[in-house]
PDB file of C-alpha atoms in Angstrom:
ATOM      1  CA  MET A   1      78.070 -99.407  -4.315  1.00 55.00           C
ATOM      2  CA  ASN A   2      80.817 -99.286  -1.721  1.00 65.00           C
ATOM      3  CA  ASP A   3      82.682-102.321  -0.427  1.00 69.00           C
ATOM      4  CA  ILE A   4      80.723-102.531   2.842  1.00 71.00           C
ATOM      5  CA  LEU A   5      77.347-102.694   1.108  1.00 71.00           C
ATOM      6  CA  LEU A   6      78.719-105.222  -1.407  1.00 70.00           C
ATOM      7  CA  ASN A   7      79.998-107.452   1.406  1.00 67.00           C
ATOM      8  CA  ILE A   8      76.651-107.231   3.204  1.00 68.00           C
ATOM      9  CA  LEU A   9      74.817-108.150  -0.007  1.00 70.00           C
ATOM     10  CA  VAL A  10      77.089-111.140  -0.606  1.00 67.00           C
ATOM     11  CA  LEU A  11      76.591-112.292   2.994  1.00 73.00           C
ATOM     12  CA  VAL A  12      72.798-112.015   2.692  1.00 67.00           C
ATOM     13  CA  VAL A  13      72.764-113.971  -0.577  1.00 65.00           C
ATOM     14  CA  LEU A  14      74.987-116.726   0.840  1.00 68.00           C
ATOM     15  CA  THR A  15      72.800-116.951   3.952  1.00 70.00           C
ATOM     16  CA  LEU A  16      69.651-117.260   1.845  1.00 64.00           C
ATOM     17  CA  LEU A  17      71.225-119.915  -0.366  1.00 62.00           C
ATOM     18  CA  GLY A  18      72.404-121.860   2.678  1.00 61.00           C
ATOM     19  CA  GLY A  19      68.959-121.696   4.245  1.00 66.00           C
ATOM     20  CA  LEU A  20      67.312-122.832   1.003  1.00 56.00           C
ATOM     21  CA  ALA A  21      69.716-125.755   0.669  1.00 56.00           C
ATOM     22  CA  PHE A  22      68.983-126.777   4.269  1.00 50.00           C
ATOM     23  CA  LEU A  23      65.219-126.648   3.698  1.00 54.00           C
ATOM     24  CA  LEU A  24      65.474-128.683   0.497  1.00 51.00           C
ATOM     25  CA  LEU A  25      67.647-131.301   2.201  1.00 51.00           C
ATOM     26  CA  ARG A  26      65.283-131.489   5.161  1.00 58.00           C
ATOM     27  CA  ARG A  27      62.307-131.868   2.829  1.00 59.00           C
ATOM     28  CA  ARG A  28      64.065-134.624   0.893  1.00 65.00           C
ATOM     29  CA  ASN A  29      64.931-136.497   4.088  1.00 61.00           C
ATOM     30  CA  THR A  30      61.350-136.156   5.340  1.00 68.00           C
ATOM     31  CA  GLN A  31      59.984-137.534   2.060  1.00 74.00           C
ATOM     32  CA  ARG A  32      62.473-140.407   2.117  1.00 78.00           C
ATOM     33  CA  GLU A  33      61.571-141.292   5.688  1.00 87.00           C
ATOM     34  CA  GLY A  34      57.884-141.208   4.759  1.00 90.00           C
ATOM     35  CA  LYS A  35      58.539-143.712   1.980  1.00 91.00           C
ATOM     36  CA  LEU A  36      60.415-145.997   4.389  1.00 93.00           C
ATOM     37  CA  ILE A  37      57.597-145.832   6.924  1.00 94.00           C
ATOM     38  CA  GLN A  38      55.098-146.687   4.174  1.00 94.00           C
ATOM     39  CA  LEU A  39      57.287-149.562   2.944  1.00 94.00           C
ATOM     40  CA  ALA A  40      57.581-150.964   6.459  1.00 96.00           C
ATOM     41  CA  ALA A  41      53.802-150.782   6.926  1.00 95.00           C
ATOM     42  CA  GLU A  42      53.183-152.572   3.629  1.00 95.00           C
ATOM     43  CA  LYS A  43      55.643-155.344   4.462  1.00 96.00           C
ATOM     44  CA  GLY A  44      54.627-155.753   8.094  1.00 96.00           C
ATOM     45  CA  TRP A  45      57.987-154.545   9.420  1.00 97.00           C
ATOM     46  CA  LYS A  46      58.630-152.286  12.377  1.00 97.00           C
ATOM     47  CA  TYR A  47      60.281-148.952  11.528  1.00 97.00           C
ATOM     48  CA  GLU A  48      62.329-147.161  14.162  1.00 96.00           C
ATOM     49  CA  ALA A  49      64.094-143.850  13.617  1.00 94.00           C
ATOM     50  CA  VAL A  50      67.449-143.578  15.377  1.00 94.00           C
ATOM     51  CA  ARG A  51      68.165-140.029  16.497  1.00 91.00           C
ATOM     52  CA  GLU A  52      70.847-139.881  19.155  1.00 91.00           C
ATOM     53  CA  PRO A  53      73.638-137.358  19.750  1.00 89.00           C
ATOM     54  CA  LEU A  54      76.310-139.606  18.242  1.00 89.00           C
ATOM     55  CA  GLN A  55      74.337-141.804  15.863  1.00 92.00           C
ATOM     56  CA  TRP A  56      71.442-141.416  13.509  1.00 93.00           C
ATOM     57  CA  GLY A  57      69.627-143.454  10.889  1.00 95.00           C
ATOM     58  CA  PHE A  58      66.922-146.080  11.094  1.00 96.00           C
ATOM     59  CA  ARG A  59      66.193-149.665  12.074  1.00 97.00           C
ATOM     60  CA  LEU A  60      63.797-152.108  10.411  1.00 98.00           C
ATOM     61  CA  THR A  61      62.684-155.259  12.210  1.00 98.00           C
ATOM     62  CA  SER A  62      60.752-158.275  11.005  1.00 97.00           C
ATOM     63  CA  THR A  63      59.964-161.523  12.774  1.00 96.00           C
ATOM     64  CA  ARG A  64      63.145-163.051  11.320  1.00 97.00           C
ATOM     65  CA  TRP A  65      65.709-160.271  10.905  1.00 98.00           C
ATOM     66  CA  THR A  66      66.839-156.736  11.724  1.00 98.00           C
ATOM     67  CA  LEU A  67      68.280-154.149   9.341  1.00 98.00           C
ATOM     68  CA  GLU A  68      70.197-151.107  10.565  1.00 97.00           C
ATOM     69  CA  ALA A  69      71.474-148.186   8.508  1.00 96.00           C
ATOM     70  CA  LEU A  70      73.468-145.869  10.757  1.00 96.00           C
ATOM     71  CA  SER A  71      75.895-142.990  10.720  1.00 94.00           C
ATOM     72  CA  ILE A  72      78.005-142.949  13.889  1.00 92.00           C
ATOM     73  CA  SER A  73      80.210-140.150  15.158  1.00 88.00           C
ATOM     74  CA  SER A  74      83.207-140.841  17.366  1.00 81.00           C
ATOM     75  CA  GLY A  75      82.520-137.567  19.142  1.00 75.00           C
ATOM     76  CA  GLY A  76      86.062-136.260  18.793  1.00 68.00           C
ATOM     77  CA  ASP A  77      87.593-133.788  16.376  1.00 67.00           C
ATOM     78  CA  PRO A  78      88.686-135.468  13.131  1.00 63.00           C
ATOM     79  CA  SER A  79      92.324-135.323  12.131  1.00 61.00           C
ATOM     80  CA  PRO A  80      93.192-133.424   8.937  1.00 63.00           C
ATOM     81  CA  GLY A  81      91.972-135.241   5.850  1.00 55.00           C
ATOM     82  CA  SER A  82      89.800-137.689   7.780  1.00 60.00           C
ATOM     83  CA  SER A  83      86.282-137.964   9.161  1.00 73.00           C
ATOM     84  CA  ASN A  84      85.013-138.806  12.623  1.00 81.00           C
ATOM     85  CA  ILE A  85      81.839-140.322  11.180  1.00 89.00           C
ATOM     86  CA  SER A  86      81.527-143.967  10.157  1.00 92.00           C
ATOM     87  CA  ILE A  87      78.571-145.319   8.209  1.00 95.00           C
ATOM     88  CA  HIS A  88      77.289-148.822   7.631  1.00 94.00           C
ATOM     89  CA  THR A  89      74.210-150.831   6.758  1.00 97.00           C
ATOM     90  CA  THR A  90      73.791-154.294   8.272  1.00 98.00           C
ATOM     91  CA  TRP A  91      71.112-156.937   7.834  1.00 98.00           C
ATOM     92  CA  GLN A  92      71.281-159.629  10.527  1.00 98.00           C
ATOM     93  CA  ALA A  93      69.361-162.707  11.591  1.00 98.00           C
ATOM     94  CA  ALA A  94      69.589-165.238  14.399  1.00 97.00           C
ATOM     95  CA  ALA A  95      70.593-168.042  12.026  1.00 96.00           C
ATOM     96  CA  PRO A  96      73.889-169.486  13.298  1.00 95.00           C
ATOM     97  CA  GLY A  97      75.737-172.269  11.537  1.00 93.00           C
ATOM     98  CA  SER A  98      79.138-173.418  10.409  1.00 93.00           C
ATOM     99  CA  THR A  99      81.325-170.490   9.462  1.00 94.00           C
ATOM    100  CA  LEU A 100      81.266-169.022   5.977  1.00 94.00           C
ATOM    101  CA  LEU A 101      82.361-165.755   4.440  1.00 94.00           C
ATOM    102  CA  LEU A 102      81.283-164.513   1.018  1.00 96.00           C
ATOM    103  CA  GLY A 103      82.599-161.211  -0.236  1.00 94.00           C
ATOM    104  CA  GLU A 104      84.306-159.270  -2.972  1.00 94.00           C
ATOM    105  CA  ARG A 105      87.363-160.969  -4.421  1.00 89.00           C
ATOM    106  CA  ARG A 106      90.628-159.177  -3.861  1.00 78.00           C
ATOM    107  CA  SER A 107      93.434-160.302  -6.141  1.00 68.00           C
ATOM    108  CA  THR A 108      96.490-161.567  -4.261  1.00 57.00           C
ATOM    109  CA  ALA A 109      97.665-164.030  -6.911  1.00 53.00           C
ATOM    110  CA  ASN A 110     100.816-162.031  -7.663  1.00 54.00           C
ATOM    111  CA  LEU A 111     101.852-161.960  -4.014  1.00 50.00           C
ATOM    112  CA  GLY A 112     102.473-165.692  -3.601  1.00 55.00           C
ATOM    113  CA  GLU A 113     102.776-166.812   0.012  1.00 63.00           C
ATOM    114  CA  SER A 114     102.485-163.232   1.186  1.00 65.00           C
ATOM    115  CA  GLY A 115      99.111-163.013  -0.521  1.00 58.00           C
ATOM    116  CA  GLU A 116      97.921-166.164   1.212  1.00 69.00           C
ATOM    117  CA  ARG A 117      99.056-164.838   4.578  1.00 75.00           C
ATOM    118  CA  LEU A 118      97.272-161.563   3.872  1.00 75.00           C
ATOM    119  CA  THR A 119      94.065-163.406   3.013  1.00 76.00           C
ATOM    120  CA  ARG A 120      94.278-165.408   6.232  1.00 75.00           C
ATOM    121  CA  ALA A 121      94.858-162.239   8.208  1.00 78.00           C
ATOM    122  CA  VAL A 122      91.745-160.661   6.647  1.00 75.00           C
ATOM    123  CA  LEU A 123      89.674-163.748   7.475  1.00 82.00           C
ATOM    124  CA  GLN A 124      90.964-163.706  11.049  1.00 80.00           C
ATOM    125  CA  PHE A 125      90.116-160.021  11.377  1.00 75.00           C
ATOM    126  CA  ALA A 126      86.604-160.497   9.987  1.00 82.00           C
ATOM    127  CA  LEU A 127      85.711-163.686  11.853  1.00 85.00           C
ATOM    128  CA  GLY A 128      87.995-163.982  14.868  1.00 81.00           C
ATOM    129  CA  SER A 129      88.175-167.483  16.295  1.00 79.00           C
ATOM    130  CA  ASP A 130      85.432-168.598  13.869  1.00 82.00           C
ATOM    131  CA  ALA A 131      87.978-168.376  11.032  1.00 82.00           C
ATOM    132  CA  GLU A 132      89.582-171.688  12.038  1.00 84.00           C
ATOM    133  CA  GLY A 133      89.265-174.412   9.443  1.00 87.00           C
ATOM    134  CA  LEU A 134      88.074-172.216   6.586  1.00 90.00           C
ATOM    135  CA  GLY A 135      88.835-173.210   3.016  1.00 91.00           C
ATOM    136  CA  GLU A 136      87.987-171.512  -0.254  1.00 91.00           C
ATOM    137  CA  VAL A 137      84.997-173.050  -2.032  1.00 93.00           C
ATOM    138  CA  ILE A 138      84.672-173.040  -5.816  1.00 93.00           C
ATOM    139  CA  ALA A 139      81.068-172.109  -6.543  1.00 93.00           C
ATOM    140  CA  GLY A 140      79.025-170.293  -9.144  1.00 95.00           C
ATOM    141  CA  SER A 141      79.789-169.164 -12.662  1.00 96.00           C
ATOM    142  CA  ASP A 142      83.110-167.879 -13.965  1.00 96.00           C
ATOM    143  CA  ALA A 143      81.726-164.342 -13.786  1.00 96.00           C
ATOM    144  CA  PHE A 144      80.761-164.864 -10.160  1.00 96.00           C
ATOM    145  CA  ARG A 145      84.152-166.277  -9.195  1.00 94.00           C
ATOM    146  CA  ARG A 146      85.905-163.320 -10.802  1.00 94.00           C
ATOM    147  CA  GLN A 147      83.988-160.922  -8.574  1.00 95.00           C
ATOM    148  CA  TYR A 148      83.436-162.877  -5.372  1.00 96.00           C
ATOM    149  CA  MET A 149      85.130-165.434  -3.180  1.00 93.00           C
ATOM    150  CA  LEU A 150      83.490-167.924  -0.843  1.00 95.00           C
ATOM    151  CA  TRP A 151      85.175-169.414   2.212  1.00 94.00           C
ATOM    152  CA  ALA A 152      83.536-172.049   4.381  1.00 94.00           C
ATOM    153  CA  GLN A 153      84.285-174.616   7.046  1.00 94.00           C
ATOM    154  CA  ASP A 154      81.798-177.051   5.513  1.00 93.00           C
ATOM    155  CA  PRO A 155      81.371-176.640   1.726  1.00 91.00           C
ATOM    156  CA  GLN A 156      78.136-178.652   1.843  1.00 91.00           C
ATOM    157  CA  SER A 157      76.501-176.293   4.353  1.00 90.00           C
ATOM    158  CA  PHE A 158      75.837-173.520   1.834  1.00 92.00           C
ATOM    159  CA  ARG A 159      74.213-173.619  -1.590  1.00 92.00           C
ATOM    160  CA  LEU A 160      74.831-170.706  -3.920  1.00 95.00           C
ATOM    161  CA  SER A 161      71.437-170.595  -5.619  1.00 96.00           C
ATOM    162  CA  PRO A 162      70.934-168.954  -9.037  1.00 96.00           C
ATOM    163  CA  ALA A 163      68.819-166.270  -7.333  1.00 96.00           C
ATOM    164  CA  ILE A 164      71.575-165.344  -4.869  1.00 97.00           C
ATOM    165  CA  GLU A 165      74.195-165.351  -7.614  1.00 97.00           C
ATOM    166  CA  SER A 166      72.041-163.138  -9.830  1.00 97.00           C
ATOM    167  CA  ILE A 167      71.490-160.555  -7.076  1.00 96.00           C
ATOM    168  CA  LEU A 168      75.197-160.401  -6.271  1.00 97.00           C
ATOM    169  CA  LEU A 169      76.307-160.145  -9.902  1.00 97.00           C
ATOM    170  CA  ASN A 170      73.866-157.289 -10.515  1.00 95.00           C
ATOM    171  CA  TRP A 171      74.628-155.477  -7.273  1.00 96.00           C
ATOM    172  CA  LYS A 172      75.274-151.756  -7.658  1.00 92.00           C
ATOM    173  CA  GLY A 173      77.808-149.977  -5.482  1.00 92.00           C
ATOM    174  CA  ALA A 174      79.816-151.464  -2.600  1.00 93.00           C
ATOM    175  CA  LYS A 175      79.489-155.245  -2.639  1.00 95.00           C
ATOM    176  CA  PRO A 176      77.875-157.052   0.304  1.00 97.00           C
ATOM    177  CA  LEU A 177      79.929-159.012   2.805  1.00 96.00           C
ATOM    178  CA  ILE A 178      78.041-162.107   3.934  1.00 97.00           C
ATOM    179  CA  LYS A 179      79.083-163.769   7.188  1.00 96.00           C
ATOM    180  CA  ARG A 180      77.695-166.727   9.059  1.00 96.00           C
ATOM    181  CA  THR A 181      79.170-167.767  12.382  1.00 93.00           C
ATOM    182  CA  SER A 182      78.082-169.412  15.603  1.00 91.00           C
ATOM    183  CA  SER A 183      76.568-166.021  16.513  1.00 92.00           C
ATOM    184  CA  GLY A 184      74.291-165.675  13.500  1.00 96.00           C
ATOM    185  CA  LEU A 185      74.047-164.485   9.913  1.00 97.00           C
ATOM    186  CA  THR A 186      74.875-160.974   8.691  1.00 97.00           C
ATOM    187  CA  VAL A 187      75.050-159.090   5.412  1.00 98.00           C
ATOM    188  CA  GLU A 188      77.165-155.962   5.715  1.00 97.00           C
ATOM    189  CA  LEU A 189      77.560-152.927   3.484  1.00 97.00           C
ATOM    190  CA  ARG A 190      80.567-151.124   4.860  1.00 91.00           C
ATOM    191  CA  SER A 191      80.858-147.364   4.422  1.00 92.00           C
ATOM    192  CA  VAL A 192      77.313-147.313   3.027  1.00 95.00           C
ATOM    193  CA  HIS A 193      74.215-145.815   4.640  1.00 93.00           C
ATOM    194  CA  LEU A 194      71.299-147.074   2.556  1.00 94.00           C
ATOM    195  CA  LYS A 195      68.397-144.660   2.318  1.00 91.00           C
ATOM    196  CA  GLU A 196      66.445-145.472  -0.823  1.00 91.00           C
ATOM    197  CA  PRO A 197      63.600-148.032  -0.523  1.00 92.00           C
ATOM    198  CA  ALA A 198      64.662-149.920  -3.681  1.00 93.00           C
ATOM    199  CA  ALA A 199      68.178-150.504  -2.349  1.00 95.00           C
ATOM    200  CA  ILE A 200      66.818-151.539   1.051  1.00 95.00           C
ATOM    201  CA  LEU A 201      64.440-154.019  -0.587  1.00 95.00           C
ATOM    202  CA  ALA A 202      67.345-155.536  -2.538  1.00 96.00           C
ATOM    203  CA  LEU A 203      69.324-156.053   0.673  1.00 97.00           C
ATOM    204  CA  VAL A 204      66.324-157.590   2.440  1.00 97.00           C
ATOM    205  CA  GLN A 205      65.703-159.899  -0.518  1.00 97.00           C
ATOM    206  CA  LEU A 206      69.313-161.076  -0.439  1.00 97.00           C
ATOM    207  CA  GLY A 207      69.188-161.679   3.303  1.00 98.00           C
ATOM    208  CA  GLU A 208      65.945-163.643   3.147  1.00 97.00           C
ATOM    209  CA  LEU A 209      67.313-165.847   0.355  1.00 97.00           C
ATOM    210  CA  LEU A 210      70.205-166.745   2.667  1.00 97.00           C
ATOM    211  CA  LEU A 211      67.928-167.969   5.456  1.00 94.00           C
TER     212      LEU A 211
END
């Protein structure tokens, strides 16, 4: 077999493998979407597929909340070593109140005053003007406090129930970021595009416990 025929054969095989991989991925996505549509019907939620040139995913809506799982492209060419696509999953409800932030604990104990300034800067970035008057609240078990931190303007305005603590301690993957401001209540999973029904149900359960 000469080199030309060998190259043609390799090209044909690679094309067939690529086509097969595409078909399998498309089939998997179709099956997953079917499961989400069925889940939404069973729970009485509205399912909406998002298929736009620069964003894609889905949106679930109930009478009390909305959940979005989206991949969003900036539309430009990515720089070397980076991506122009951002992904996130957000559960949100029109349930405003005094400001609180509950998220993964980042250790800054060894940084002294610099660590405190860094924490304040993160709170300001996450909450904007709603970050005024926040103080750290000691809540939950030792295991919970090692993994999460809770900041609130009014410590009495939020009760960390055993159910909420249990869900957070057993959470798999990127930890949720819970925010409540004058604009409403959100639970964010940054850099995560949830697709599996079980994971979506866990996020919905957490959100509804916060209401």
